[in-house]
C-alpha positions as MATLAB code, in Angstrom:
seq = 'XXXXXXXXXXXXXXXXXXXXXXXXXXXXXXXXXXXXXXXXXXXXXXXXXXXXXXXXXXXXXXXXXXXXXXXXXXXXXXXXXXXXXXXXXXXXXXXXXXXXXXXXXXXXXXXXXXXXXXXXXXXXXXXXXXXXXXXXXXXXXXXXXXXXXXXXXXXXXXXXXXXXXXXXXXXXXXXXXXXXXXXXXXXXXXXXXXXXXXXXXXXXXXXXXXXXXXXXXXXXXXXXXXXXXXXXXXXXXXXXXXXXXXXXXXXXXXXXXXXXXXXXXXXXXXXXXXXXXXXXXXXXXXXXXXXXXXXXXXXXXXXXXXXXXXXXXXXXXXXXXXXXXXXXXXXXXXXXXXXXXXXXXXXXXXXXXXXXXXXXXXXXXXXXXXXXXXXXXXXXXXXXXXXXXXXXXXXXXXXXXXXXXXXXXXXXXXXXXXXXXXXXXXXXXXXXXXXXXXXXXXXXXXXXXXXXXXXXXXXXXXXXXXXXXXXXXXXXXXXXXXXXXXXXXXXXXXXXXXXXXXXXXXXXXXXXXXXXXXXXXXXXXXXXXXXXXXXXXXXXXXXXXXXXXXXXXXXXXXXXXXXXXXXXXXXXXXXXXXXXXXXXXXXXXXXXXXXXXXXXXXXXXXXXXXXXXXXXXXXXXXXXXXXXXXXXXXXXXXXXXXXXXXXXXXXXXXXXXXXXXXXXXXXXXXXXXXXXXXXXXXXX';
ca = [
      -9.384  -28.616   -2.012;
      -7.702  -26.217    0.384;
      -4.553  -27.328    2.049;
      -4.373  -27.079    5.841;
      -1.241  -25.413    7.163;
       0.433  -27.195   10.058;
       2.078  -24.776   12.442;
       4.966  -26.971   13.462;
       8.699  -26.704   12.926;
      10.063  -28.252    9.764;
      13.718  -29.190    9.602;
      15.358  -27.101    6.842;
      17.048  -29.985    5.038;
      14.944  -33.145    5.123;
      15.785  -35.342    2.127;
      12.711  -36.257    0.114;
      12.270  -39.623   -1.571;
      11.659  -39.566   -5.306;
      11.436  -42.349   -7.830;
      13.765  -43.003  -10.721;
      14.354  -45.937  -13.045;
      17.435  -48.125  -13.286;
      18.618  -50.063  -16.319;
      16.042  -52.793  -15.651;
      13.190  -50.275  -15.640;
      12.674  -50.912  -11.945;
      11.527  -48.024   -9.778;
      14.169  -47.308   -7.159;
      13.777  -44.622   -4.459;
      16.628  -42.120   -4.338;
      17.396  -39.189   -2.085;
      16.649  -35.698   -3.386;
      18.706  -32.893   -1.860;
      15.864  -30.374   -2.104;
      15.972  -27.996    0.911;
      12.590  -28.031    2.638;
      11.782  -24.890    4.609;
       8.749  -23.368    6.273;
       6.064  -24.431    8.709;
       4.638  -27.291    6.629;
       5.608  -29.921    4.113;
       5.859  -28.755    0.473;
       2.983  -29.323   -1.915;
       5.267  -30.491   -4.721;
       9.008  -31.046   -5.175;
       8.711  -31.598   -8.926;
      11.403  -30.042  -11.104;
      10.508  -27.769  -14.035;
       9.849  -29.338  -17.411;
      10.621  -27.924  -20.848;
       7.391  -25.919  -20.971;
       8.110  -24.286  -17.602;
      11.603  -23.303  -18.731;
      10.267  -21.826  -21.964;
       7.643  -19.808  -20.050;
      10.381  -18.581  -17.701;
      12.448  -17.323  -20.628;
       9.409  -15.488  -21.970;
       8.758  -14.074  -18.493;
      12.288  -12.669  -18.203;
      12.111  -11.085  -21.666;
       8.786   -9.460  -20.774;
      10.194   -8.142  -17.497;
      13.030   -6.525  -19.437;
      10.473   -4.833  -21.675;
       8.789   -3.431  -18.562;
      12.192   -2.150  -17.310;
      12.326   -4.449  -14.320;
      16.067   -4.886  -14.897;
      18.302   -1.840  -14.781;
      21.249   -1.324  -17.177;
      24.809   -1.859  -15.972;
      25.579    1.863  -16.029;
      22.785    2.540  -13.555;
      23.972   -0.304  -11.305;
      27.492    1.134  -11.239;
      26.120    4.568  -10.409;
      24.144    3.160   -7.463;
      27.313    1.573   -6.080;
      29.163    4.890   -6.325;
      26.341    6.675   -4.514;
      26.293    4.098   -1.716;
      30.057    4.342   -1.266;
      29.842    8.129   -1.079;
      27.041    8.017    1.509;
      28.912    5.420    3.558;
      31.895    7.792    3.674;
      29.610   10.620    4.751;
      28.189    8.518    7.592;
      31.684    7.644    8.854;
      32.826   11.256    8.624;
      29.718   12.465   10.453;
      30.172    9.905   13.262;
      33.808   10.960   13.557;
      32.903   14.655   13.849;
      30.170   14.099   16.447;
      32.440   11.759   18.416;
      35.174   14.397   18.546;
      32.687   16.824   20.103;
      31.113   14.418   22.586;
      34.287   12.482   23.504;
      37.119   15.037   23.251;
      39.562   12.705   25.014;
      39.967   10.715   21.804;
      38.652    7.416   23.181;
      36.086    7.239   20.376;
      38.505    7.556   17.485;
      37.422    4.165   16.142;
      33.666    4.712   16.633;
      33.078    3.754   13.028;
      29.532    3.725   11.646;
      28.134    1.815    8.706;
      25.485    2.179    5.998;
      23.360   -0.921    5.374;
      20.902   -1.574    2.546;
      17.597   -3.422    2.717;
      14.351   -3.745    0.806;
      14.300   -4.382   -2.935;
      17.937   -3.394   -3.405;
      19.169   -5.855   -0.792;
      16.991   -8.631   -2.235;
      18.324   -7.906   -5.714;
      14.957   -7.129   -7.297;
      15.176   -3.346   -7.720;
      14.060   -1.940  -11.051;
      15.390    0.910  -13.127;
      14.868    4.233  -11.375;
      13.767    2.674   -8.069;
      14.853    4.149   -4.755;
      17.330    2.532   -2.350;
      16.367    1.798    1.252;
      19.349    2.359    3.541;
      20.048    2.302    7.272;
      22.732    4.328    9.074;
      23.949    2.311   12.084;
      25.954    4.248   14.679;
      27.422    3.629   18.167;
      25.641    4.460   21.400;
      26.899    8.023   21.915;
      25.250    9.264   18.691;
      21.644   10.398   19.215;
      18.708   10.513   16.830;
      18.624   14.264   17.280;
      22.174   14.387   15.864;
      20.965   12.501   12.804;
      18.191   14.999   12.051;
      20.366   18.054   12.770;
      24.092   17.746   12.130;
      23.872   14.942    9.570;
      21.039   16.682    7.754;
      23.103   19.858    7.667;
      26.046   17.914    6.245;
      23.800   16.558    3.496;
      22.462   20.043    2.782;
      25.994   21.289    2.160;
      26.734   18.489   -0.317;
      26.145   19.733   -3.884;
      25.100   16.250   -4.995;
      22.099   16.221   -2.619;
      18.699   17.463   -3.796;
      15.077   17.199   -2.584;
      16.194   16.587    1.005;
      13.432   16.425    3.597;
      13.059   14.672    6.938;
      10.010   12.816    8.249;
      11.001   12.778   11.902;
       7.546   12.053   13.327;
       6.870    8.980   11.184;
       6.351    5.535   12.711;
       9.795    4.761   11.305;
      11.641    8.121   11.144;
      13.317    8.624    7.784;
      15.322   11.106    5.735;
      14.477   11.241    2.025;
      16.773   12.684   -0.625;
      18.282   12.339   -4.066;
      22.033   11.884   -4.353;
      23.391   12.438   -7.867;
      19.889   11.749   -9.144;
      19.464    8.464   -7.235;
      16.542    8.476   -4.802;
      17.291    7.195   -1.287;
      15.568    6.691    2.061;
      17.915    6.766    5.065;
      16.807    5.346    8.419;
      18.710    5.661   11.685;
      19.559    3.065   14.354;
      21.783    3.413   17.400;
      23.308    0.215   18.786;
      24.310   -0.194   22.431;
      27.943   -0.580   21.363;
      31.006    1.624   21.706;
      32.055    0.983   18.110;
      30.405   -0.075   14.849;
      33.152   -1.643   12.690;
      32.966   -2.326    8.974;
      32.286   -6.035    9.572;
      29.311   -5.373   11.867;
      26.361   -7.749   11.321;
      22.763   -7.286   12.467;
      21.501  -10.875   12.642;
      22.199  -11.328   16.375;
      18.990  -10.809   18.379;
      20.998   -9.633   21.390;
      21.783   -6.410   19.535;
      18.167   -5.376   20.157;
      18.747   -5.090   23.900;
      18.317   -1.629   25.420;
      17.339   -0.011   22.131;
      14.592    2.543   21.624;
      11.494    1.388   19.675;
      12.405    3.490   16.633;
      15.807    1.817   16.349;
      14.233   -1.638   16.674;
      11.764   -0.872   13.884;
      14.545    0.575   11.717;
      16.748   -2.492   12.212;
      13.810   -4.744   11.359;
      14.066   -3.946    7.641;
      17.643   -5.206    7.318;
      17.033   -8.214    9.557;
      13.914   -9.276    7.625;
      15.729   -9.057    4.282;
      18.515  -11.304    5.570;
      16.050  -13.845    6.960;
      14.069  -13.902    3.712;
      17.116  -14.900    1.704;
      17.843  -17.694    4.192;
      14.286  -19.072    4.175;
      13.877  -19.579    0.421;
      15.250  -22.761   -1.193;
      16.584  -21.128   -4.360;
      17.371  -17.425   -4.305;
      17.666  -16.928   -8.072;
      14.185  -18.275   -8.781;
      12.802  -16.336   -5.821;
      14.215  -13.036   -7.093;
      12.908  -13.513  -10.639;
       9.425  -14.380   -9.411;
       9.442  -11.436   -7.005;
      10.366   -9.075   -9.842;
       7.282  -10.254  -11.713;
       5.004   -9.779   -8.703;
       6.344   -6.272   -8.075;
       5.692   -5.173  -11.674;
       2.199   -6.682  -11.568;
       1.284   -5.136   -8.201;
       2.529   -1.657   -9.128;
       0.740   -1.602  -12.485;
      -2.488   -2.774  -10.842;
      -2.312   -0.134   -8.096;
      -1.966   -2.456   -5.090;
       1.642   -1.733   -4.089;
       1.696    0.715   -1.179;
       1.856   -0.121    2.507;
       1.044    3.417    3.665;
      -2.098    3.503    1.484;
      -3.501    0.262    2.892;
      -2.225   -2.211    0.294;
       0.730   -4.612    0.459;
       4.221   -3.158    0.566;
       7.326   -4.681   -0.964;
       8.140   -6.824    2.070;
       4.611   -8.304    2.150;
       4.735   -9.379   -1.494;
       8.229  -10.802   -0.895;
       6.921  -12.948    1.969;
       4.067  -14.279   -0.189;
       6.494  -15.306   -2.943;
       8.853  -16.795   -0.353;
       5.991  -18.933    0.969;
       5.253  -20.137   -2.559;
       8.952  -21.023   -2.910;
       8.754  -23.094    0.272;
       5.692  -24.994   -0.957;
       7.184  -25.528   -4.446;
      10.949  -25.629   -3.704;
      12.057  -26.785   -7.179;
       9.624  -24.761   -9.283;
      10.691  -22.363  -12.014;
       9.912  -18.621  -11.677;
       7.003  -18.896  -14.121;
       5.491  -21.702  -12.067;
       6.090  -19.810   -8.809;
       4.182  -16.775  -10.081;
       1.265  -18.969  -11.119;
       1.298  -20.934   -7.856;
       1.470  -17.827   -5.697;
      -1.775  -16.586   -7.210;
      -3.285  -20.054   -6.819;
      -2.293  -20.372   -3.135;
      -3.506  -16.977   -2.023;
      -6.653  -16.886   -4.141;
      -7.898  -19.699   -1.900;
      -6.150  -18.628    1.311;
      -8.459  -18.578    4.315;
      -7.801  -15.098    5.619;
      -7.259  -14.068    8.382;
      -5.023  -17.115    8.851;
      -1.505  -15.646    9.080;
       1.161  -16.245    6.450;
       4.283  -17.537    8.213;
       7.706  -18.443    6.866;
       8.814  -19.998   10.149;
       7.386  -20.747   13.543;
       6.773  -17.803   15.857;
       9.356  -17.597   18.621;
       7.350  -16.254   21.555;
       9.260  -17.863   24.437;
      12.405  -15.752   24.488;
      13.280  -15.592   28.166;
      16.589  -13.954   27.320;
      14.791  -10.902   25.844;
      11.394  -10.864   27.612;
      10.681   -7.185   26.967;
      10.872   -7.616   23.185;
       8.428  -10.521   23.272;
       5.689   -7.937   23.789;
       6.307   -6.699   20.223;
       5.583  -10.100   18.650;
       2.321  -10.420   16.725;
       0.059  -12.418   19.023;
      -3.747  -12.261   18.673;
      -4.130  -14.458   21.742;
      -3.041  -11.648   24.048;
      -3.335   -8.463   21.960;
      -6.778   -7.210   21.066;
      -5.471   -5.006   18.257;
      -3.854   -7.967   16.514;
      -7.204   -9.782   16.392;
      -8.602   -7.274   13.925;
      -5.876   -7.565   11.285;
      -7.584   -8.646    8.070;
      -4.666  -10.132    6.121;
      -1.784  -10.841    8.530;
       1.580  -11.490    6.844;
       4.206  -12.017    9.527;
       7.828  -10.943    9.132;
      10.364  -13.735    9.805;
      12.863  -11.768   11.939;
      12.539  -11.407   15.702;
      10.395   -9.740   16.967;
       7.918  -11.105   14.394;
       5.322   -8.484   13.422;
       2.482   -8.076   10.959;
       3.573   -6.209    7.829;
      -0.015   -5.557    6.648;
      -1.676   -3.902    9.639;
      -2.744   -0.982    7.399;
      -5.039   -3.126    5.232;
      -8.648   -1.893    5.282;
     -11.855   -3.690    4.402;
     -11.855   -2.155    0.908;
      -8.192   -2.820    0.120;
      -8.657   -6.369    1.436;
     -11.380   -6.988   -1.161;
      -9.440   -5.228   -3.937;
      -6.306   -7.316   -3.343;
      -8.318  -10.544   -3.379;
     -10.048   -9.557   -6.630;
      -6.744   -8.696   -8.294;
      -5.237  -12.038   -7.266;
      -8.243  -13.869   -8.717;
      -7.911  -11.994  -12.008;
      -4.152  -12.667  -12.110;
      -4.785  -16.380  -11.582;
      -7.108  -16.421  -14.582;
      -4.500  -14.655  -16.747;
      -1.757  -17.056  -15.623;
      -3.928  -19.991  -16.642;
      -4.370  -18.436  -20.073;
      -0.606  -17.919  -20.314;
       0.055  -21.534  -19.387;
      -2.461  -22.715  -22.008;
      -0.996  -20.453  -24.693;
      -4.005  -18.111  -24.911;
      -2.181  -15.032  -23.563;
       1.249  -13.465  -23.185;
       2.983  -12.306  -20.009;
       2.361   -8.712  -21.037;
      -1.356   -9.288  -20.354;
      -0.486   -9.836  -16.691;
       1.747   -6.775  -16.343;
      -0.262   -4.291  -18.398;
      -1.221   -1.225  -16.385;
      -4.897   -0.939  -15.446;
      -6.683    2.397  -15.759;
      -7.923    3.313  -12.290;
     -10.580    5.731  -13.541;
     -12.307    3.069  -15.631;
     -13.240    1.159  -12.470;
     -15.750    3.594  -10.972;
     -18.198    6.340  -11.901;
     -17.926    8.347   -8.688;
     -14.817    9.809   -7.043;
     -13.677   11.966   -4.177;
     -10.751   14.187   -5.108;
      -8.298   15.248   -2.400;
      -6.116   18.197   -3.348;
      -3.058   19.634   -1.612;
      -1.732   23.079   -2.547;
       1.752   24.087   -1.348;
       3.754   27.279   -1.883;
       7.154   25.622   -2.414;
       8.846   22.282   -3.009;
       9.986   21.763    0.592;
       6.502   22.077    2.079;
       5.071   20.003   -0.763;
       7.418   17.117    0.025;
       7.078   17.223    3.812;
       3.295   17.727    3.931;
       2.669   15.402    0.994;
       4.287   12.430    2.699;
       2.330   13.127    5.883;
      -0.999   13.509    4.050;
      -0.452   10.393    1.941;
      -0.043    8.282    5.077;
      -3.426    9.532    6.358;
      -5.547    8.840    3.281;
      -6.289    5.282    4.420;
      -7.957    6.777    7.523;
     -10.392    8.604    5.248;
     -11.017    5.322    3.444;
     -11.810    3.606    6.742;
     -14.212    6.409    7.621;
     -15.995    6.084    4.265;
     -16.250    2.315    4.708;
     -18.380    2.838    7.800;
     -21.005    4.582    5.692;
     -23.773    2.000    5.039;
     -24.278    3.328    1.497;
     -20.681    2.670    0.382;
     -19.689   -0.838   -0.689;
     -16.110   -0.002   -1.612;
     -13.767    2.975   -1.163;
     -10.746    2.440   -3.418;
      -7.876    4.911   -3.014;
      -5.489    5.296   -5.937;
      -1.878    4.977   -4.678;
      -0.703    7.261   -7.487;
      -0.775   11.016   -7.101;
      -1.596   13.262  -10.028;
      -0.868   16.756  -11.231;
      -3.872   18.844  -12.306;
      -4.569   19.773  -15.892;
      -3.582   23.209  -17.120;
      -7.167   24.476  -17.157;
      -8.129   23.112  -13.728;
      -9.281   25.697  -11.202;
      -9.271   25.170   -7.456;
     -10.331   27.253   -4.500;
      -6.841   27.828   -3.045;
      -4.640   30.809   -2.353;
      -2.816   32.230   -5.400;
       0.614   31.690   -3.809;
      -0.003   27.946   -3.433;
       0.778   26.980   -7.012;
       2.159   23.465   -6.435;
      -0.977   21.298   -6.473;
      -1.207   17.522   -6.046;
      -4.393   15.457   -6.435;
      -5.338   12.039   -5.034;
      -8.523   10.156   -5.924;
     -10.785    7.714   -4.087;
     -13.175    5.687   -6.224;
     -16.579    4.905   -4.692;
     -18.912    1.974   -5.296;
     -22.398    2.480   -3.890;
     -24.817   -0.025   -2.430;
     -27.942   -0.739   -4.451;
     -30.238    0.811   -1.876;
     -28.282    4.107   -1.799;
     -30.472    7.124   -2.559;
     -29.171   10.044   -0.518;
     -25.494   10.107    0.356;
     -24.240   12.564    2.953;
     -20.445   12.607    3.331;
     -20.343   15.755    5.430;
     -19.202   14.155    8.676;
     -16.552   11.886    7.132;
     -14.887   14.626    5.116;
     -15.093   17.296    7.803;
     -13.696   14.973   10.467;
     -10.787   13.909    8.259;
      -9.903   17.469    7.281;
      -9.988   18.669   10.897;
      -7.891   15.782   12.195;
      -5.252   16.173    9.484;
      -4.864   19.894   10.137;
      -4.593   19.347   13.902;
      -2.045   16.559   13.550;
       0.011   18.458   10.973;
       0.349   21.460   13.277;
       2.285   19.348   15.789;
       4.521   17.513   13.299;
       8.155   18.550   13.133;
       8.995   20.002    9.756;
       5.421   21.198    9.201;
       4.244   23.133   12.257;
       1.345   25.566   12.758;
       2.816   28.166   10.382;
       2.601   25.846    7.375;
       0.860   27.463    4.398;
      -0.277   24.220    2.756;
      -4.001   23.956    2.012;
      -6.023   20.763    1.590;
      -9.506   20.427    0.171;
     -11.861   17.702   -1.034;
     -14.708   17.560   -3.510;
     -16.902   15.040   -5.267;
     -16.433   14.520   -8.993;
     -17.985   12.202  -11.549;
     -15.939   10.256  -14.048;
     -17.250   12.320  -16.933;
     -15.874   15.477  -15.273;
     -12.385   14.175  -14.564;
     -11.082   15.571  -17.859;
     -11.291   19.065  -16.352;
      -9.368   18.065  -13.223;
      -6.428   16.028  -14.565;
      -4.878   15.609  -17.974;
      -6.215   13.360  -20.728;
      -2.925   11.430  -20.635;
      -3.567   10.386  -17.025;
      -7.162    9.466  -17.813;
      -6.262    7.289  -20.793;
      -3.180    5.581  -19.355;
      -3.455    1.794  -19.173;
      -6.108   -0.625  -20.315;
      -9.728   -0.281  -19.283;
     -10.657   -2.391  -16.295;
     -12.924   -5.360  -16.839;
     -14.311   -7.452  -14.012;
     -13.059  -11.031  -14.175;
     -15.613  -13.796  -14.551;
     -13.747  -15.881  -11.953;
     -13.884  -13.291   -9.183;
     -16.340  -14.447   -6.517;
     -18.942  -11.860   -5.523;
     -18.225   -9.953   -2.303;
     -19.963  -11.135    0.808;
     -23.180   -9.291    1.494;
     -23.430   -7.685    4.877;
     -26.772   -8.588    6.349;
     -28.510   -6.671    9.106;
     -29.559   -9.617   11.229;
     -26.884   -8.815   13.734;
     -24.720   -5.815   14.476;
     -21.823   -7.955   15.595;
     -19.037   -8.807   13.137;
     -18.369  -12.477   12.634;
     -15.047  -13.638   14.061;
     -12.910  -16.368   12.570;
     -10.760  -18.694   14.651;
      -7.396  -20.006   13.568;
      -5.498  -23.111   14.478;
      -2.346  -21.056   14.910;
      -3.694  -19.288   17.962;
      -5.320  -22.173   19.778;
      -8.828  -21.239   18.662;
      -8.505  -17.639   19.797;
     -10.300  -15.009   17.652;
      -7.875  -13.246   15.349;
      -9.874  -10.823   13.224;
     -13.362  -10.272   11.808;
     -13.828  -11.833    8.391;
     -16.478   -9.283    7.497;
     -17.507   -5.974    8.993;
     -21.203   -5.293    9.208;
     -22.164   -1.753    8.303;
     -23.542    0.239   11.233;
     -27.321    0.219   11.233;
     -27.752    3.974   11.548;
     -30.287    5.897    9.487;
     -29.104    8.161    6.723;
     -29.119   11.837    7.533;
     -32.076   13.814    6.265;
     -30.341   15.649    3.471;
     -33.265   17.896    2.598;
     -33.471   19.253    6.137;
     -29.809   20.200    6.065;
     -30.218   22.042    2.801;
     -33.401   23.981    3.553;
     -32.687   25.012    7.133;
     -29.126   26.299    6.690;
     -28.651   29.947    5.675;
     -26.452   31.007    2.812;
     -22.676   31.139    3.297;
     -22.436   34.671    4.662;
     -20.509   35.487    7.798;
     -17.609   37.561    9.033;
     -13.980   36.701    8.276;
     -13.309   35.374   11.760;
     -15.929   32.631   11.667;
     -15.540   29.431    9.629;
     -18.191   29.086    7.003;
     -20.101   25.893    6.220;
     -20.397   25.453    2.483;
     -22.417   22.820    0.660;
     -22.617   21.195   -2.694;
     -25.768   19.493   -3.877;
     -25.440   17.193   -6.833;
     -28.598   15.785   -8.317;
     -28.787   13.055  -10.904;
     -32.060   13.140  -12.753;
     -33.419   10.470  -15.027;
     -36.315   12.495  -16.401;
     -37.236   16.104  -17.074;
     -39.071   16.293  -13.766;
     -36.805   17.081  -10.812;
     -37.780   14.909   -7.901;
     -35.765   14.200   -4.757;
     -36.085   10.713   -3.326;
     -35.750   10.476    0.443;
     -34.627    7.503    2.456;
     -36.610    6.341    5.441;
     -35.012    6.257    8.874;
     -35.376    2.501    9.154;
     -32.373    0.201    9.238;
     -30.910    0.089    5.692;
     -31.547   -3.138    3.770;
     -28.879   -5.630    2.841;
     -26.068   -4.141    0.783;
     -26.075   -4.938   -2.905;
     -23.747   -3.550   -5.540;
     -25.427   -1.054   -7.798;
     -25.612   -1.978  -11.465;
     -24.354    1.177  -13.170;
     -25.481   -0.029  -16.590;
     -29.147    0.455  -15.640;
     -30.997    3.711  -15.238;
     -29.997    5.128  -11.902;
     -32.500    6.494   -9.427;
     -32.232   10.079   -8.396;
     -29.243   10.460   -6.144;
     -28.613   13.500   -4.025;
     -25.068   13.795   -2.659;
     -24.232   16.429   -0.099;
     -20.639   17.259    0.758;
     -20.030   19.849    3.438;
     -16.556   21.177    4.328;
     -15.625   24.031    6.660;
     -13.360   26.663    5.136;
     -12.499   30.248    5.971;
     -13.064   31.420    2.413;
     -16.673   32.453    1.777;
     -18.068   31.140   -1.467;
     -21.550   30.006   -2.344;
     -21.789   26.732   -4.276;
     -24.016   26.197   -7.248;
     -26.247   23.282   -8.013;
     -24.750   21.052  -10.720;
     -27.157   18.932  -12.731;
     -26.051   16.113  -15.010;
     -28.094   14.357  -17.688;
     -26.566   10.966  -18.573;
     -25.281   10.584  -22.120;
     -26.933    7.190  -22.388;
     -30.378    8.862  -22.523;
     -29.339   10.652  -25.683;
     -28.082    7.430  -27.228;
     -24.541    8.770  -27.518;
     -22.234    5.759  -27.100;
     -19.192    6.994  -28.936;
     -15.827    7.014  -27.168;
     -13.455    9.907  -26.877;
     -10.164    8.983  -28.475;
      -7.995   11.120  -26.206;
      -9.158   10.003  -22.784;
     -10.905    6.688  -23.363;
     -14.095    8.008  -21.738;
     -17.431    8.679  -23.359;
     -17.330   11.742  -25.543;
     -20.609   12.966  -24.089;
     -19.003   12.992  -20.659;
     -16.544   15.667  -21.773;
     -19.361   18.236  -22.064;
     -20.320   18.210  -18.401;
     -19.251   20.877  -15.954;
     -16.762   19.922  -13.305;
     -17.609   20.762   -9.689;
     -14.924   23.029   -8.295;
     -13.333   22.608   -4.883;
     -15.567   22.720   -1.831;
];
């Protein structure tokens, strides 16, 4: 039975009555000092028993095996790096102050480096980066940060891989200092001085700040609030370590790619801590999966009541997540609200596909946790990495070729933040059930060949796995891919640090699973266990065609105001006539000044007779997931991309290995050995 969440304020320290026994075996109520936090009463205040403590010990040992805890030497090195950077920030502020205020009135301007994210919460793993924030007084501008401070870092011999992402939603400088990876944000306070004892918890500090500074300060303020809103910090941190390892190894840990980021997973664990305030870390992990496997999305996850009536700071109230007054907030699929003012949704990048993937992974994790609790599995079964390429049979590969390391870093971060937009475009195709983007980037195999300039030798590959609807026959991805490529190139030309003279090339092509061995290495293909669909995962909702309007859920938290569609109905547009496109277009021959349209036609045949099956122009039937274990119908996939290089594409035909009765597995890659013999389509 699902528990209703009451959106009312709960006093942080309400003593709960529990029963104990006196010498006469009489039940006597006593006061328990359990801190009760959150927007509702806890589900259970029971303390851990011997079995819970034993499972927690096993959990911690397993986390150490997965390198969730860093050695003391690495911890000491991080502290040295932070001290050195803090000195650099103070020195930089002093130098800029001497130029802008030559009278000497700003001699004590100060400046301070704050930490947030996993490092501030105490859950960082070995080799993880450190999120930092440089806070400066009012006479220091953001332009100074990306010019003079960047130049100071460039002159430091300990700094490597320095690049700035000035046009990001939250502008950041990325670097490695003595081998430790760091992200440095910038925030300017409306103060004359920033002393060493400066705190950021006061909401009044947000007055008269630019939006970028408010967003940058939000990371530190949220981390501080999180630690105050959990009953027991030690248990919270251990459970959060486990969730981070699980999410990363299952490929659902990336805010920019449409999944949950570190702060979102931290809020989910914090909510579990509020509902089970005395639970052990092993119980908290289990209960988090239980709570959010049955959570009625898009109901928001809140750690405290939203504070929307701030008359003292009325302008900042407009930044608060509020689906009652903001149309954009109504379409957030899995809202997880940050606890610091102004409260915002940390999961606005979630797409329809990533929404379903996250729910499926939580269901599978719940099943594994039940097996662990019953003694049928170990904690390593929960944290074991899952092979992304074993999930799907069809992929879109996105490649980026750069001439040097600097352009690779700057353009790569920009491109990675745009991949979710391609996923959203693919989701609108009525023939695609799921578009799953892999958060990990890959390096190509040594024998891989791509249609890029010879000077662009630094190549990075991303993959999107596709799951087709049962009725899919012809699949034309021309518009989606061409639109994405054009938009990325136009946006990149106006981004600082990239510009119109950038030599980076991007390209996309379709590839089957049996051809992946010629694109990336066998080590990448075989890494992790093969994915197996859980028996407990409920089937995805089928999108009917009875109505073109998405259904809208209403939540009690917003006074019955629509918050977001629970399911998006695929647009009822006919599939493009693929055969017409192929037969009417001339070959790819034109002059060097005109972009050339190039095509790839991929036909899957199930018999010796080549026959193309066409789809009628009627409204497509109800979506059903294709069963890839059965004989597939003939599928014709057309991918068209505009490029200035003239090259005619060949027709690639594949005969499934199952027809030949070859079921053996390749020991190096984990894929079928017969799949290794197929030709790989080159770049489009």
